[in-house]
Amino acid sequence: MEAKIKALREQMEEELGRIQSKGELDEFWQNYLSKKGSISSLMKELGSVPKEDRPAMGKVINEFKSYAEQRYQEVRRRMDELELAMRDKAEQVDITMPAKKRPTGTLHPITITKNEMIDVFSGMGFEVFEGPEIEDDDHNFSRLNVAKNHPARDMQDTFYVSEDIVLRTHTSPGQIRVMDAKKPPIKVLVPGRVFRSDSDATHSPMFYQMEGLVVDRHITLCDLQGMLDEFVKKIFGDSVKTRLRPSYFPFTEPSVEVDVSCFACGGKGCSLCKGTGWIEVLGGGIVHHRVLENCGIDPQVYSGLAFGIGIERIAMLKYGINNIGLFYENDLRFLKQFKN
Ligand code: PHE
């Protein structure tokens, strides 16, 4: 029996020395220390030991058992330390490593241009107002002095939602909404999407406009020219000049088309200005007295100026973009070139 214990002890030490994981340690416990383990079997074999030797033998086995338990605990502690050390190592952060680059988006060129335009005009005291993209005939046409069957309705190829509801063809209905909501002095910008059934390299069925409206006492065409002059200088550069050409819009009288001197050739004539030295950038004029009346503003007391600027047009000129479709394709190779 003693020889057996000695052999078991040697075997146990050898096995403990080989243990690498908690799983192996559990197995060790099963094999030696559980009820079915080899130390319990030793106890059972005690019955075959001569009676007088039993107490001494029992004591030896018990001592072996507590020794085995103690060794088991030791190895267990070693395993815990090992596990902790391994976890520490795995979770270690090397703060000297180069950081991962997170791709950041940029603003869309139309948004950049829109913000820049708002910036320039808010410097002159303009507020920003937004109106609905789906408008009624009244706001989009009638109250802007474009009666039903008025030939000017053909100037804009309208998308009709129903007989009286349209996708707004311009931001000018914003003028009506502003004048309904507040009384002069008024100085607002109305940026937004507009829709027309029209599509080629410079026209898109959906595009952006920025409306401007100023209503106060003694507003004249000079105020319009002064403001727009300041605007184009801020956007295209100090050497750029403006020129007003007579035009026609039903809601302004007089109406003007505003050109800027070509900033590519300085006015000599090039491909950008098609040899004329001038580039058309917007339409505007003095608010028609009937439009003021339609909004309950007395044209004897007040006068107003209004203008509408195509945001894409400004962006195309500013960045030298020759196809309006590029703005809406969301091609990253295009979009990434614009940093704000
Ligand atoms: N609404 C006109 C257009 O879209 C532009 C405009 C606005 C003209 C304000 C005069 C005054 O063509």
CSV table of C-alpha atoms and ligand atoms in Angstrom, one decimal:
chain,number,residue,atom,x,y,z
A,1,MET,CA,0.0,0.0,0.0
A,2,GLU,CA,2.8,2.4,0.9
A,3,ALA,CA,4.5,1.7,-2.4
A,4,LYS,CA,1.3,2.4,-4.2
A,5,ILE,CA,0.9,5.7,-2.4
A,6,LYS,CA,4.5,6.6,-3.3
A,7,ALA,CA,4.0,5.8,-6.9
A,8,LEU,CA,0.7,7.8,-7.0
A,9,ARG,CA,2.5,10.7,-5.4
A,10,GLU,CA,5.2,10.6,-8.0
A,11,GLN,CA,2.7,10.3,-10.8
A,12,MET,CA,0.7,13.2,-9.3
A,13,GLU,CA,3.8,15.5,-9.1
A,14,GLU,CA,4.7,14.7,-12.7
A,15,GLU,CA,1.2,15.5,-13.9
A,16,LEU,CA,1.0,18.7,-11.9
A,17,GLY,CA,4.2,19.8,-13.5
A,18,ARG,CA,2.7,19.4,-17.0
A,19,ILE,CA,-0.5,21.3,-16.3
A,20,GLN,CA,-0.9,24.3,-18.7
A,21,SER,CA,-4.5,25.3,-18.4
A,22,LYS,CA,-7.5,25.4,-16.0
A,23,GLY,CA,-9.1,22.7,-18.0
A,24,GLU,CA,-6.2,20.3,-17.4
A,25,LEU,CA,-6.3,21.3,-13.7
A,26,ASP,CA,-10.0,20.4,-13.5
A,27,GLU,CA,-9.2,17.1,-15.0
A,28,PHE,CA,-6.4,16.6,-12.4
A,29,TRP,CA,-9.0,17.3,-9.7
A,30,GLN,CA,-11.4,14.8,-11.1
A,31,ASN,CA,-8.6,12.1,-11.4
A,32,TYR,CA,-7.2,12.5,-7.9
A,33,LEU,CA,-9.4,14.5,-5.6
A,34,SER,CA,-13.0,13.8,-6.5
A,35,LYS,CA,-15.1,11.0,-5.0
A,36,LYS,CA,-14.2,8.8,-7.9
A,37,GLY,CA,-10.6,9.9,-7.9
A,38,SER,CA,-7.6,7.7,-7.1
A,39,ILE,CA,-7.2,9.1,-3.5
A,40,SER,CA,-10.7,8.1,-2.6
A,41,SER,CA,-10.0,4.6,-4.1
A,42,LEU,CA,-7.1,4.4,-1.7
A,43,MET,CA,-9.4,5.0,1.2
A,44,LYS,CA,-11.7,2.2,-0.1
A,45,GLU,CA,-8.7,-0.2,-0.3
A,46,LEU,CA,-8.0,0.4,3.4
A,47,GLY,CA,-10.4,-2.4,4.1
A,48,SER,CA,-7.9,-4.9,2.8
A,49,VAL,CA,-5.2,-3.6,5.1
A,50,PRO,CA,-4.6,-5.6,8.3
A,51,LYS,CA,-6.7,-4.2,11.1
A,52,GLU,CA,-3.8,-3.1,13.3
A,53,ASP,CA,-2.2,-1.1,10.4
A,54,ARG,CA,-5.3,0.6,9.4
A,55,PRO,CA,-5.2,3.8,11.6
A,56,ALA,CA,-1.6,4.5,10.6
A,57,MET,CA,-2.3,3.8,7.0
A,58,GLY,CA,-5.5,6.0,7.1
A,59,LYS,CA,-3.4,8.8,8.5
A,60,VAL,CA,-0.9,8.4,5.7
A,61,ILE,CA,-3.6,8.5,3.1
A,62,ASN,CA,-5.3,11.6,4.8
A,63,GLU,CA,-2.0,13.4,4.8
A,64,PHE,CA,-1.4,12.6,1.2
A,65,LYS,CA,-4.9,13.9,0.4
A,66,SER,CA,-4.3,17.2,2.2
A,67,TYR,CA,-0.9,17.5,0.5
A,68,ALA,CA,-2.6,16.8,-2.9
A,69,GLU,CA,-5.2,19.5,-2.1
A,70,GLN,CA,-2.6,22.0,-1.1
A,71,ARG,CA,-0.6,21.3,-4.4
A,72,TYR,CA,-3.9,21.6,-6.3
A,73,GLN,CA,-4.5,25.1,-4.8
A,74,GLU,CA,-0.9,26.1,-5.5
A,75,VAL,CA,-1.2,25.2,-9.2
A,76,ARG,CA,-4.6,26.8,-9.3
A,77,ARG,CA,-3.2,30.1,-8.1
A,78,ARG,CA,-0.4,29.9,-10.6
A,79,MET,CA,-3.0,29.3,-13.4
A,80,ASP,CA,-4.9,32.4,-12.2
A,81,GLU,CA,-1.8,34.5,-12.3
A,82,LEU,CA,-1.0,33.2,-15.8
A,83,GLU,CA,-4.4,33.9,-17.1
A,84,LEU,CA,-4.4,37.4,-15.7
A,85,ALA,CA,-0.9,38.0,-17.2
A,86,MET,CA,-2.1,36.8,-20.6
A,87,ARG,CA,-5.2,38.9,-20.5
A,88,ASP,CA,-3.2,42.0,-19.6
A,89,LYS,CA,-0.9,41.3,-22.5
A,90,ALA,CA,-3.8,40.9,-24.9
A,91,GLU,CA,-5.5,44.1,-23.7
A,92,GLN,CA,-2.3,46.2,-23.7
A,93,VAL,CA,-2.6,49.4,-25.7
A,94,ASP,CA,0.4,50.8,-27.3
A,95,ILE,CA,-0.2,54.5,-27.2
A,96,THR,CA,2.8,55.2,-29.5
A,97,MET,CA,1.1,53.4,-32.4
A,98,PRO,CA,-0.1,55.6,-35.3
A,99,ALA,CA,-3.8,56.2,-34.9
A,100,LYS,CA,-6.4,54.8,-37.4
A,101,LYS,CA,-7.5,57.4,-39.9
A,102,ARG,CA,-11.3,57.9,-39.7
A,103,PRO,CA,-12.6,59.2,-43.0
A,104,THR,CA,-14.5,62.4,-42.6
A,105,GLY,CA,-17.1,63.7,-44.9
A,106,THR,CA,-17.1,67.1,-46.5
A,107,LEU,CA,-20.0,69.5,-47.3
A,108,HIS,CA,-21.5,69.2,-50.7
A,109,PRO,CA,-20.4,72.0,-53.1
A,110,ILE,CA,-23.9,73.3,-53.3
A,111,THR,CA,-24.1,73.5,-49.5
A,112,ILE,CA,-20.7,75.3,-49.4
A,113,THR,CA,-21.9,77.8,-52.0
A,114,LYS,CA,-25.2,78.3,-50.4
A,115,ASN,CA,-23.6,78.9,-47.0
A,116,GLU,CA,-21.2,81.4,-48.5
A,117,MET,CA,-24.0,83.2,-50.2
A,118,ILE,CA,-26.0,83.4,-46.9
A,119,ASP,CA,-22.8,84.6,-45.2
A,120,VAL,CA,-22.4,87.5,-47.6
A,121,PHE,CA,-26.0,88.6,-47.4
A,122,SER,CA,-26.3,88.1,-43.6
A,123,GLY,CA,-23.4,90.6,-43.4
A,124,MET,CA,-25.9,93.1,-45.0
A,125,GLY,CA,-28.6,92.3,-42.5
A,126,PHE,CA,-30.6,89.6,-44.3
A,127,GLU,CA,-32.5,86.8,-42.4
A,128,VAL,CA,-33.1,83.3,-43.7
A,129,PHE,CA,-36.6,82.0,-44.3
A,130,GLU,CA,-37.7,78.7,-45.9
A,131,GLY,CA,-40.9,77.8,-47.6
A,132,PRO,CA,-42.5,74.5,-48.8
A,133,GLU,CA,-41.3,72.7,-52.0
A,134,ILE,CA,-44.9,71.8,-52.9
A,135,GLU,CA,-46.8,75.0,-53.5
A,136,ASP,CA,-50.3,76.0,-54.5
A,137,ASP,CA,-50.9,77.9,-57.7
A,138,ASP,CA,-51.7,81.0,-55.7
A,139,HIS,CA,-48.3,81.3,-54.1
A,140,ASN,CA,-46.3,80.0,-57.0
A,141,PHE,CA,-48.1,82.1,-59.7
A,142,SER,CA,-51.3,84.1,-59.1
A,143,ARG,CA,-50.3,86.3,-56.2
A,144,LEU,CA,-46.9,86.9,-58.0
A,145,ASN,CA,-48.9,88.6,-60.7
A,146,VAL,CA,-48.9,85.6,-63.0
A,147,ALA,CA,-52.6,85.0,-63.7
A,148,LYS,CA,-54.1,81.8,-65.1
A,149,ASN,CA,-53.5,81.7,-68.9
A,150,HIS,CA,-50.8,84.3,-68.5
A,151,PRO,CA,-48.2,83.6,-71.2
A,152,ALA,CA,-45.4,83.9,-68.5
A,153,ARG,CA,-46.5,80.5,-67.2
A,154,ASP,CA,-44.8,79.0,-70.2
A,155,MET,CA,-41.5,80.6,-69.1
A,156,GLN,CA,-41.2,77.8,-66.6
A,157,ASP,CA,-42.1,74.2,-67.4
A,158,THR,CA,-44.1,73.3,-64.4
A,159,PHE,CA,-44.6,69.9,-62.7
A,160,TYR,CA,-48.2,69.8,-61.6
A,161,VAL,CA,-49.2,67.6,-58.6
A,162,SER,CA,-52.8,68.4,-59.3
A,163,GLU,CA,-54.8,71.1,-60.9
A,164,ASP,CA,-53.9,73.7,-58.3
A,165,ILE,CA,-50.8,72.2,-56.7
A,166,VAL,CA,-47.3,72.4,-58.2
A,167,LEU,CA,-43.7,71.6,-57.3
A,168,ARG,CA,-42.5,75.2,-56.9
A,169,THR,CA,-40.9,76.4,-60.1
A,170,HIS,CA,-38.9,79.1,-58.2
A,171,THR,CA,-38.3,80.4,-54.7
A,172,SER,CA,-40.4,83.5,-55.4
A,173,PRO,CA,-43.5,82.1,-53.6
A,174,GLY,CA,-41.2,82.6,-50.5
A,175,GLN,CA,-41.7,86.4,-51.1
A,176,ILE,CA,-45.5,86.0,-50.7
A,177,ARG,CA,-45.1,83.8,-47.6
A,178,VAL,CA,-42.7,86.3,-46.0
A,179,MET,CA,-44.9,89.3,-46.7
A,180,ASP,CA,-47.9,87.5,-45.4
A,181,ALA,CA,-46.0,86.7,-42.2
A,182,LYS,CA,-44.3,90.1,-41.5
A,183,LYS,CA,-44.6,93.7,-42.3
A,184,PRO,CA,-41.8,96.0,-43.6
A,185,PRO,CA,-39.0,96.5,-43.0
A,186,ILE,CA,-38.3,93.1,-44.6
A,187,LYS,CA,-34.9,91.8,-45.5
A,188,VAL,CA,-34.9,88.0,-46.2
A,189,LEU,CA,-33.3,85.3,-48.1
A,190,VAL,CA,-35.2,82.2,-49.2
A,191,PRO,CA,-32.9,79.4,-50.2
A,192,GLY,CA,-34.3,76.1,-51.5
A,193,ARG,CA,-35.0,73.4,-54.1
A,194,VAL,CA,-37.1,74.3,-57.1
A,195,PHE,CA,-38.4,72.1,-59.9
A,196,ARG,CA,-38.8,72.5,-63.7
A,197,SER,CA,-39.2,70.0,-66.5
A,198,ASP,CA,-35.9,70.9,-68.1
A,199,SER,CA,-32.7,68.9,-68.5
A,200,ASP,CA,-29.4,69.5,-70.3
A,201,ALA,CA,-25.7,70.2,-69.3
A,202,THR,CA,-26.7,73.4,-67.5
A,203,HIS,CA,-30.3,72.6,-66.5
A,204,SER,CA,-31.6,70.0,-64.1
A,205,PRO,CA,-35.3,69.2,-63.3
A,206,MET,CA,-34.4,69.9,-59.6
A,207,PHE,CA,-32.1,72.7,-58.7
A,208,TYR,CA,-31.4,75.3,-56.0
A,209,GLN,CA,-32.3,79.0,-55.9
A,210,MET,CA,-31.7,81.7,-53.4
A,211,GLU,CA,-34.4,84.4,-53.3
A,212,GLY,CA,-33.7,87.8,-51.9
A,213,LEU,CA,-36.4,90.3,-50.8
A,214,VAL,CA,-36.1,93.7,-49.3
A,215,VAL,CA,-39.2,95.8,-48.6
A,216,ASP,CA,-38.9,99.2,-46.9
A,217,ARG,CA,-39.5,102.9,-47.7
A,218,HIS,CA,-37.6,104.3,-50.7
A,219,ILE,CA,-36.1,101.1,-52.0
A,220,THR,CA,-34.8,101.6,-55.5
A,221,LEU,CA,-33.0,99.8,-58.3
A,222,CYS,CA,-29.8,101.4,-57.0
A,223,ASP,CA,-30.1,99.4,-53.7
A,224,LEU,CA,-30.5,96.3,-55.8
A,225,GLN,CA,-27.4,97.1,-57.9
A,226,GLY,CA,-25.4,98.1,-54.8
A,227,MET,CA,-26.2,94.8,-52.9
A,228,LEU,CA,-25.5,92.6,-55.9
A,229,ASP,CA,-22.3,94.4,-56.7
A,230,GLU,CA,-21.1,93.7,-53.1
A,231,PHE,CA,-22.3,90.1,-53.4
A,232,VAL,CA,-20.4,89.3,-56.6
A,233,LYS,CA,-17.3,90.9,-55.4
A,234,LYS,CA,-17.3,88.8,-52.3
A,235,ILE,CA,-18.0,85.6,-54.2
A,236,PHE,CA,-15.9,86.1,-57.4
A,237,GLY,CA,-13.3,88.7,-56.4
A,238,ASP,CA,-12.9,92.4,-56.0
A,239,SER,CA,-12.2,93.2,-59.6
A,240,VAL,CA,-15.5,91.8,-60.9
A,241,LYS,CA,-18.1,94.3,-62.0
A,242,THR,CA,-21.9,94.0,-62.5
A,243,ARG,CA,-24.1,95.1,-65.3
A,244,LEU,CA,-27.9,95.3,-65.4
A,245,ARG,CA,-29.8,94.5,-68.5
A,246,PRO,CA,-33.5,95.1,-69.0
A,247,SER,CA,-35.5,91.9,-68.7
A,248,TYR,CA,-39.0,90.8,-67.9
A,249,PHE,CA,-40.6,89.0,-64.9
A,250,PRO,CA,-44.3,89.4,-64.1
A,251,PHE,CA,-43.6,90.0,-60.4
A,252,THR,CA,-41.0,92.8,-60.9
A,253,GLU,CA,-41.2,96.1,-62.7
A,254,PRO,CA,-38.7,97.1,-63.9
A,255,SER,CA,-37.0,93.7,-64.2
A,256,VAL,CA,-33.3,93.2,-64.8
A,257,GLU,CA,-30.9,90.4,-65.7
A,258,VAL,CA,-27.6,90.8,-63.9
A,259,ASP,CA,-24.3,90.0,-65.6
A,260,VAL,CA,-20.9,89.9,-64.0
A,261,SER,CA,-17.7,90.8,-65.9
A,262,CYS,CA,-16.0,87.6,-66.9
A,263,PHE,CA,-13.6,86.7,-64.1
A,264,ALA,CA,-11.7,84.2,-66.3
A,265,CYS,CA,-10.6,86.7,-69.0
A,266,GLY,CA,-11.3,90.0,-67.2
A,267,GLY,CA,-13.8,91.0,-69.9
A,268,LYS,CA,-11.7,90.5,-73.0
A,269,GLY,CA,-13.8,87.5,-74.2
A,270,CYS,CA,-13.1,83.8,-73.7
A,271,SER,CA,-14.9,80.4,-73.9
A,272,LEU,CA,-16.4,80.8,-70.4
A,273,CYS,CA,-18.2,84.1,-71.4
A,274,LYS,CA,-18.6,82.9,-75.0
A,275,GLY,CA,-16.6,85.9,-76.2
A,276,THR,CA,-18.9,88.5,-74.7
A,277,GLY,CA,-16.9,89.4,-71.7
A,278,TRP,CA,-20.0,89.1,-69.5
A,279,ILE,CA,-21.7,86.2,-67.7
A,280,GLU,CA,-25.3,86.2,-66.7
A,281,VAL,CA,-25.8,85.3,-63.0
A,282,LEU,CA,-29.2,86.2,-61.8
A,283,GLY,CA,-32.6,87.9,-62.3
A,284,GLY,CA,-34.2,90.6,-60.2
A,285,GLY,CA,-36.0,93.8,-60.1
A,286,ILE,CA,-38.3,96.2,-58.2
A,287,VAL,CA,-41.2,94.3,-56.7
A,288,HIS,CA,-44.4,94.9,-58.8
A,289,HIS,CA,-46.9,97.1,-57.0
A,290,ARG,CA,-49.6,94.4,-57.5
A,291,VAL,CA,-47.5,91.9,-55.6
A,292,LEU,CA,-47.2,94.3,-52.7
A,293,GLU,CA,-50.9,94.9,-52.8
A,294,ASN,CA,-51.6,91.1,-52.9
A,295,CYS,CA,-49.8,90.9,-49.6
A,296,GLY,CA,-51.5,93.9,-48.0
A,297,ILE,CA,-48.6,96.2,-48.3
A,298,ASP,CA,-49.3,99.8,-49.5
A,299,PRO,CA,-47.2,100.5,-52.6
A,300,GLN,CA,-47.6,104.2,-52.0
A,301,VAL,CA,-45.6,103.9,-48.8
A,302,TYR,CA,-43.3,101.0,-49.4
A,303,SER,CA,-41.3,99.7,-52.3
A,304,GLY,CA,-39.2,96.5,-52.6
A,305,LEU,CA,-36.5,94.8,-54.5
A,306,ALA,CA,-36.2,91.1,-55.2
A,307,PHE,CA,-33.7,88.8,-56.9
A,308,GLY,CA,-33.4,85.1,-57.6
A,309,ILE,CA,-30.0,83.5,-57.9
A,310,GLY,CA,-29.3,80.0,-59.2
A,311,ILE,CA,-27.1,78.4,-56.6
A,312,GLU,CA,-25.7,75.7,-59.0
A,313,ARG,CA,-24.9,78.4,-61.5
A,314,ILE,CA,-22.8,80.3,-59.0
A,315,ALA,CA,-21.1,77.0,-57.9
A,316,MET,CA,-20.4,76.0,-61.5
A,317,LEU,CA,-18.8,79.4,-62.2
A,318,LYS,CA,-16.9,79.5,-59.0
A,319,TYR,CA,-15.4,76.0,-59.4
A,320,GLY,CA,-15.3,75.7,-63.2
A,321,ILE,CA,-17.8,72.9,-63.4
A,322,ASN,CA,-19.3,72.3,-66.8
A,323,ASN,CA,-22.0,69.8,-66.2
A,324,ILE,CA,-24.8,70.4,-63.7
A,325,GLY,CA,-25.4,66.7,-63.4
A,326,LEU,CA,-22.2,66.2,-61.5
A,327,PHE,CA,-23.8,67.8,-58.4
A,328,TYR,CA,-26.4,65.1,-58.1
A,329,GLU,CA,-24.4,61.9,-59.0
A,330,ASN,CA,-22.7,61.7,-55.6
A,331,ASP,CA,-19.5,60.5,-57.1
A,332,LEU,CA,-17.0,60.7,-54.3
A,333,ARG,CA,-14.2,61.5,-56.8
A,334,PHE,CA,-16.1,64.7,-57.6
A,335,LEU,CA,-17.3,65.5,-54.0
A,336,LYS,CA,-13.9,65.0,-52.4
A,337,GLN,CA,-12.5,67.9,-54.3
A,338,PHE,CA,-14.5,70.4,-52.3
A,339,LYS,CA,-13.2,71.3,-48.9
A,340,ASN,CA,-15.0,73.9,-46.8
B,1,PHE,N1,-38.1,83.8,-59.9
B,1,PHE,C1,-37.3,84.2,-61.1
B,1,PHE,C2,-36.9,82.9,-61.8
B,1,PHE,O1,-36.9,81.9,-61.2
B,1,PHE,C3,-36.1,85.0,-60.7
B,1,PHE,C4,-36.5,86.3,-60.0
B,1,PHE,C5,-36.6,86.4,-58.6
B,1,PHE,C6,-36.7,87.4,-60.8
B,1,PHE,C7,-37.0,87.6,-58.0
B,1,PHE,C8,-37.1,88.6,-60.2
B,1,PHE,C9,-37.2,88.7,-58.9
B,1,PHE,O2,-36.5,83.0,-63.0
